[in-house]
């Protein structure tokens, strides 16, 4: 009886402990209030690159920024990159590693007047910045879904675009978007789906072998007050 219980105990812990080589807490003491792991990517040989959202508390205000800690295969933080000004708000909307081993980071930044603008920053395999290209968008607020490298070596990101009206203090003219950029960040084309009354957003997409795009997302009618519906839209390669 004791032997059977012992064997059952071993099988239980073996089953429930699979694949758990380490479990680390990347939280830090004050002034860091919030840390959210958003992306995990390979970095160089045995290190990992994570994109973390940092909500930093300072005596006067809370500052939000993004940091890129480098973590080895044992879960040890070896180095931390802060690729921006921590005294001013900016955000990494998404990050990918290209087939040419460059890191492409979609960034939301702000002017001195508080107006947002967007650019694509390219870093080499050692996280040394190569270029920054501003992306011209048709409205002032972009919420992104996925960003991926396409079959032809370019980039596509999806999401939602809308205007924030400072006078009315509200959002308007909301539509789902797909933006295709060349490898440097210059726009090739973009398309918008939906009308200015409802809320639509693409969260992800795939590209087939012929270059057609299948985008999935959400449609809410009317704006955040009605039913939530799933959205699937197909675009041809043109």
Tab-separated table of N, CA, C and O in Angstrom, residues 78-150:
chain	number	residue	atom	x	y	z
A	78	UNK	N	20.380	39.424	-17.511
A	78	UNK	CA	21.774	39.802	-17.719
A	78	UNK	C	21.943	41.288	-17.992
A	78	UNK	O	22.948	41.883	-17.634
A	79	UNK	N	20.979	41.876	-18.656
A	79	UNK	CA	21.085	43.277	-19.032
A	79	UNK	C	19.689	43.797	-19.330
A	79	UNK	O	18.780	43.036	-19.663
A	80	UNK	N	19.504	45.104	-19.195
A	80	UNK	CA	18.205	45.708	-19.465
A	80	UNK	C	18.386	46.943	-20.328
A	80	UNK	O	19.174	47.827	-19.993
A	81	UNK	N	17.664	46.973	-21.444
A	81	UNK	CA	17.722	48.106	-22.361
A	81	UNK	C	16.463	48.949	-22.189
A	81	UNK	O	15.357	48.429	-22.162
A	82	UNK	N	16.627	50.252	-22.072
A	82	UNK	CA	15.509	51.189	-22.107
A	82	UNK	C	15.746	52.074	-23.317
A	82	UNK	O	16.591	52.961	-23.292
A	83	UNK	N	15.030	51.801	-24.394
A	83	UNK	CA	15.304	52.440	-25.675
A	83	UNK	C	14.472	53.702	-25.852
A	83	UNK	O	13.799	53.898	-26.845
A	84	UNK	N	14.488	54.556	-24.867
A	84	UNK	CA	13.740	55.788	-24.970
A	84	UNK	C	13.919	56.625	-23.717
A	84	UNK	O	14.691	56.293	-22.824
A	85	UNK	N	13.192	57.713	-23.633
A	85	UNK	CA	13.279	58.655	-22.530
A	85	UNK	C	12.249	58.282	-21.474
A	85	UNK	O	11.052	58.353	-21.710
A	86	UNK	N	12.712	57.883	-20.292
A	86	UNK	CA	11.782	57.446	-19.254
A	86	UNK	C	11.057	58.606	-18.588
A	86	UNK	O	10.172	58.391	-17.760
A	87	UNK	N	11.427	59.839	-18.896
A	87	UNK	CA	10.719	60.984	-18.332
A	87	UNK	C	9.515	61.384	-19.176
A	87	UNK	O	8.739	62.241	-18.786
A	88	UNK	N	9.376	60.772	-20.349
A	88	UNK	CA	8.276	61.099	-21.241
A	88	UNK	C	7.626	59.798	-21.688
A	88	UNK	O	8.292	58.780	-21.841
A	89	UNK	N	6.324	59.827	-21.904
A	89	UNK	CA	5.628	58.600	-22.279
A	89	UNK	C	5.922	58.218	-23.718
A	89	UNK	O	5.904	59.044	-24.618
A	90	UNK	N	6.234	56.976	-23.931
A	90	UNK	CA	6.247	56.389	-25.263
A	90	UNK	C	5.933	54.915	-25.097
A	90	UNK	O	5.941	54.389	-23.977
A	91	UNK	N	5.644	54.232	-26.180
A	91	UNK	CA	5.248	52.832	-26.067
A	91	UNK	C	5.764	52.043	-27.250
A	91	UNK	O	5.751	52.526	-28.386
A	92	UNK	N	6.221	50.835	-26.986
A	92	UNK	CA	6.505	49.875	-28.045
A	92	UNK	C	5.203	49.145	-28.339
A	92	UNK	O	4.713	48.388	-27.514
A	93	UNK	N	4.653	49.392	-29.510
A	93	UNK	CA	3.392	48.750	-29.857
A	93	UNK	C	3.597	47.299	-30.247
A	93	UNK	O	2.760	46.448	-29.977
A	94	UNK	N	4.711	47.002	-30.898
A	94	UNK	CA	5.023	45.607	-31.230
A	94	UNK	C	6.482	45.519	-31.642
A	94	UNK	O	7.115	46.526	-31.973
A	95	UNK	N	7.017	44.305	-31.616
A	95	UNK	CA	8.410	44.069	-31.969
A	95	UNK	C	8.527	42.697	-32.612
A	95	UNK	O	7.891	41.734	-32.161
A	96	UNK	N	9.290	42.606	-33.692
A	96	UNK	CA	9.542	41.325	-34.330
A	96	UNK	C	11.026	41.229	-34.682
A	96	UNK	O	11.725	42.236	-34.736
A	97	UNK	N	11.479	40.014	-34.897
A	97	UNK	CA	12.818	39.788	-35.420
A	97	UNK	C	12.678	39.351	-36.868
A	97	UNK	O	12.005	38.368	-37.172
A	98	UNK	N	13.312	40.075	-37.787
A	98	UNK	CA	13.171	39.796	-39.209
A	98	UNK	C	14.056	38.634	-39.626
A	98	UNK	O	14.916	38.169	-38.867
A	99	UNK	N	13.857	38.179	-40.858
A	99	UNK	CA	14.671	37.088	-41.391
A	99	UNK	C	16.134	37.494	-41.539
A	99	UNK	O	17.019	36.642	-41.578
A	100	UNK	N	16.392	38.800	-41.620
A	100	UNK	CA	17.764	39.304	-41.707
A	100	UNK	C	18.371	39.567	-40.327
A	100	UNK	O	19.410	40.210	-40.224
A	101	UNK	N	17.700	39.066	-39.257
A	101	UNK	CA	18.171	39.176	-37.865
A	101	UNK	C	18.178	40.610	-37.361
A	101	UNK	O	18.950	40.956	-36.464
A	102	UNK	N	17.319	41.444	-37.917
A	102	UNK	CA	17.129	42.792	-37.399
A	102	UNK	C	15.856	42.830	-36.558
A	102	UNK	O	14.913	42.075	-36.802
A	103	UNK	N	15.841	43.713	-35.566
A	103	UNK	CA	14.660	43.893	-34.740
A	103	UNK	C	13.892	45.112	-35.237
A	103	UNK	O	14.442	46.207	-35.356
A	104	UNK	N	12.610	44.897	-35.539
A	104	UNK	CA	11.727	45.959	-36.006
A	104	UNK	C	10.752	46.291	-34.882
A	104	UNK	O	10.006	45.427	-34.419
A	105	UNK	N	10.776	47.544	-34.432
A	105	UNK	CA	9.941	47.961	-33.303
A	105	UNK	C	9.004	49.065	-33.753
A	105	UNK	O	9.436	50.106	-34.245
A	106	UNK	N	7.716	48.821	-33.599
A	106	UNK	CA	6.702	49.824	-33.898
A	106	UNK	C	6.488	50.666	-32.649
A	106	UNK	O	6.148	50.129	-31.584
A	107	UNK	N	6.706	51.977	-32.762
A	107	UNK	CA	6.766	52.852	-31.593
A	107	UNK	C	5.698	53.943	-31.684
A	107	UNK	O	5.463	54.518	-32.746
A	108	UNK	N	5.078	54.215	-30.544
A	108	UNK	CA	4.173	55.357	-30.404
A	108	UNK	C	4.863	56.386	-29.523
A	108	UNK	O	5.266	56.079	-28.402
A	109	UNK	N	5.003	57.593	-30.026
A	109	UNK	CA	5.674	58.650	-29.279
A	109	UNK	C	4.790	59.886	-29.279
A	109	UNK	O	3.733	59.907	-29.916
A	110	UNK	N	5.212	60.915	-28.555
A	110	UNK	CA	4.404	62.119	-28.432
A	110	UNK	C	5.236	63.366	-28.694
A	110	UNK	O	6.413	63.430	-28.321
A	111	UNK	N	4.606	64.365	-29.311
A	111	UNK	CA	5.228	65.668	-29.482
A	111	UNK	C	5.181	66.421	-28.153
A	111	UNK	O	4.543	65.985	-27.186
A	112	UNK	N	5.821	67.588	-28.108
A	112	UNK	CA	5.795	68.410	-26.896
A	112	UNK	C	4.388	68.913	-26.579
A	112	UNK	O	4.074	69.236	-25.433
A	113	UNK	N	3.532	68.964	-27.609
A	113	UNK	CA	2.146	69.389	-27.407
A	113	UNK	C	1.233	68.241	-26.988
A	113	UNK	O	0.034	68.433	-26.782
A	114	UNK	N	1.809	67.038	-26.886
A	114	UNK	CA	1.015	65.887	-26.456
A	114	UNK	C	0.314	65.143	-27.570
A	114	UNK	O	-0.542	64.288	-27.301
A	115	UNK	N	0.651	65.442	-28.810
A	115	UNK	CA	0.033	64.740	-29.932
A	115	UNK	C	0.843	63.492	-30.279
A	115	UNK	O	2.069	63.558	-30.400
A	116	UNK	N	0.188	62.345	-30.468
A	116	UNK	CA	0.923	61.116	-30.762
A	116	UNK	C	1.392	61.048	-32.211
A	116	UNK	O	0.774	61.623	-33.103
A	117	UNK	N	2.509	60.379	-32.420
A	117	UNK	CA	2.957	60.036	-33.761
A	117	UNK	C	3.611	58.665	-33.688
A	117	UNK	O	3.920	58.152	-32.596
A	118	UNK	N	3.819	58.051	-34.841
A	118	UNK	CA	4.222	56.651	-34.900
A	118	UNK	C	5.421	56.488	-35.830
A	118	UNK	O	5.512	57.152	-36.856
A	119	UNK	N	6.327	55.598	-35.463
A	119	UNK	CA	7.452	55.326	-36.337
A	119	UNK	C	7.906	53.880	-36.192
A	119	UNK	O	7.529	53.179	-35.242
A	120	UNK	N	8.701	53.443	-37.157
A	120	UNK	CA	9.287	52.115	-37.145
A	120	UNK	C	10.779	52.274	-36.899
A	120	UNK	O	11.485	52.915	-37.674
A	121	UNK	N	11.257	51.690	-35.814
A	121	UNK	CA	12.670	51.739	-35.479
A	121	UNK	C	13.304	50.381	-35.776
A	121	UNK	O	12.736	49.341	-35.447
A	122	UNK	N	14.469	50.416	-36.408
A	122	UNK	CA	15.186	49.188	-36.771
A	122	UNK	C	16.487	49.122	-35.982
A	122	UNK	O	17.248	50.082	-35.932
A	123	UNK	N	16.724	47.960	-35.346
A	123	UNK	CA	17.934	47.716	-34.568
A	123	UNK	C	18.647	46.496	-35.125
A	123	UNK	O	18.000	45.553	-35.609
A	124	UNK	N	19.970	46.493	-35.051
A	124	UNK	CA	20.706	45.321	-35.508
A	124	UNK	C	20.684	44.247	-34.425
A	124	UNK	O	20.035	44.380	-33.384
A	125	UNK	N	21.423	43.166	-34.659
A	125	UNK	CA	21.403	42.020	-33.756
A	125	UNK	C	22.017	42.331	-32.389
A	125	UNK	O	21.873	41.564	-31.444
A	126	UNK	N	22.699	43.474	-32.275
A	126	UNK	CA	23.278	43.898	-30.993
A	126	UNK	C	22.473	45.024	-30.345
A	126	UNK	O	22.952	45.675	-29.415
A	127	UNK	N	21.256	45.252	-30.863
A	127	UNK	CA	20.365	46.308	-30.383
A	127	UNK	C	20.954	47.701	-30.565
A	127	UNK	O	20.716	48.606	-29.767
A	128	UNK	N	21.722	47.889	-31.626
A	128	UNK	CA	22.200	49.215	-32.025
A	128	UNK	C	21.243	49.747	-33.087
A	128	UNK	O	20.984	49.082	-34.094
A	129	UNK	N	20.720	50.956	-32.859
A	129	UNK	CA	19.700	51.492	-33.766
A	129	UNK	C	20.287	51.780	-35.140
A	129	UNK	O	21.343	52.401	-35.268
A	130	UNK	N	19.581	51.329	-36.174
A	130	UNK	CA	19.981	51.551	-37.563
A	130	UNK	C	19.213	52.717	-38.165
A	130	UNK	O	19.788	53.590	-38.823
A	131	UNK	N	17.907	52.752	-37.939
A	131	UNK	CA	17.095	53.793	-38.573
A	131	UNK	C	15.795	54.003	-37.813
A	131	UNK	O	15.356	53.148	-37.035
A	132	UNK	N	15.184	55.170	-38.059
A	132	UNK	CA	13.851	55.502	-37.556
A	132	UNK	C	13.078	56.161	-38.685
A	132	UNK	O	13.520	57.174	-39.235
A	133	UNK	N	11.946	55.586	-39.041
A	133	UNK	CA	11.105	56.122	-40.110
A	133	UNK	C	9.720	56.413	-39.544
A	133	UNK	O	9.071	55.525	-38.971
A	134	UNK	N	9.263	57.669	-39.672
A	134	UNK	CA	7.930	58.008	-39.191
A	134	UNK	C	6.879	57.469	-40.155
A	134	UNK	O	7.030	57.536	-41.374
A	135	UNK	N	5.820	56.914	-39.597
A	135	UNK	CA	4.727	56.336	-40.383
A	135	UNK	C	3.579	57.339	-40.418
A	135	UNK	O	3.064	57.739	-39.365
A	136	UNK	N	3.185	57.734	-41.607
A	136	UNK	CA	2.077	58.674	-41.750
A	136	UNK	C	0.761	57.918	-41.615
A	136	UNK	O	0.460	57.025	-42.407
A	137	UNK	N	-0.014	58.235	-40.590
A	137	UNK	CA	-1.311	57.601	-40.390
A	137	UNK	C	-2.402	58.640	-40.568
A	137	UNK	O	-2.189	59.837	-40.383
A	138	UNK	N	-3.590	58.174	-40.941
A	138	UNK	CA	-4.665	59.092	-41.323
A	138	UNK	C	-5.401	59.695	-40.134
A	138	UNK	O	-6.144	60.657	-40.287
A	139	UNK	N	-5.207	59.128	-38.927
A	139	UNK	CA	-5.824	59.670	-37.716
A	139	UNK	C	-4.824	59.636	-36.578
A	139	UNK	O	-3.729	59.100	-36.737
A	140	UNK	N	-5.184	60.187	-35.425
A	140	UNK	CA	-4.158	60.411	-34.401
A	140	UNK	C	-4.013	59.297	-33.368
A	140	UNK	O	-3.130	59.366	-32.516
A	141	UNK	N	-4.860	58.276	-33.405
A	141	UNK	CA	-4.738	57.192	-32.430
A	141	UNK	C	-4.740	55.837	-33.133
A	141	UNK	O	-5.662	55.517	-33.885
A	142	UNK	N	-3.698	55.058	-32.887
A	142	UNK	CA	-3.579	53.718	-33.460
A	142	UNK	C	-3.417	52.715	-32.332
A	142	UNK	O	-2.569	52.885	-31.448
A	143	UNK	N	-4.238	51.683	-32.356
A	143	UNK	CA	-4.112	50.553	-31.436
A	143	UNK	C	-3.775	49.333	-32.276
A	143	UNK	O	-4.539	48.971	-33.172
A	144	UNK	N	-2.636	48.712	-32.027
A	144	UNK	CA	-2.165	47.658	-32.921
A	144	UNK	C	-2.561	46.270	-32.441
A	144	UNK	O	-2.739	46.024	-31.240
A	145	UNK	N	-2.678	45.387	-33.427
A	145	UNK	CA	-2.777	43.963	-33.158
A	145	UNK	C	-1.416	43.351	-33.435
A	145	UNK	O	-0.420	43.725	-32.829
A	146	UNK	N	-1.346	42.455	-34.409
A	146	UNK	CA	-0.090	41.773	-34.727
A	146	UNK	C	0.716	42.546	-35.765
A	146	UNK	O	0.164	43.298	-36.574
A	147	UNK	N	2.037	42.362	-35.733
A	147	UNK	CA	2.932	42.830	-36.788
A	147	UNK	C	3.772	41.631	-37.227
A	147	UNK	O	4.329	40.919	-36.396
A	148	UNK	N	3.864	41.410	-38.554
A	148	UNK	CA	4.570	40.245	-39.065
A	148	UNK	C	5.343	40.600	-40.334
A	148	UNK	O	5.004	41.560	-41.028
A	149	UNK	N	6.371	39.798	-40.606
A	149	UNK	CA	7.104	39.924	-41.857
A	149	UNK	C	6.363	39.129	-42.929
A	149	UNK	O	5.912	38.008	-42.691
A	150	UNK	N	6.238	39.705	-44.136
A	150	UNK	CA	5.481	39.076	-45.205
A	150	UNK	C	6.376	38.185	-46.068
A	150	UNK	O	7.594	38.165	-45.909
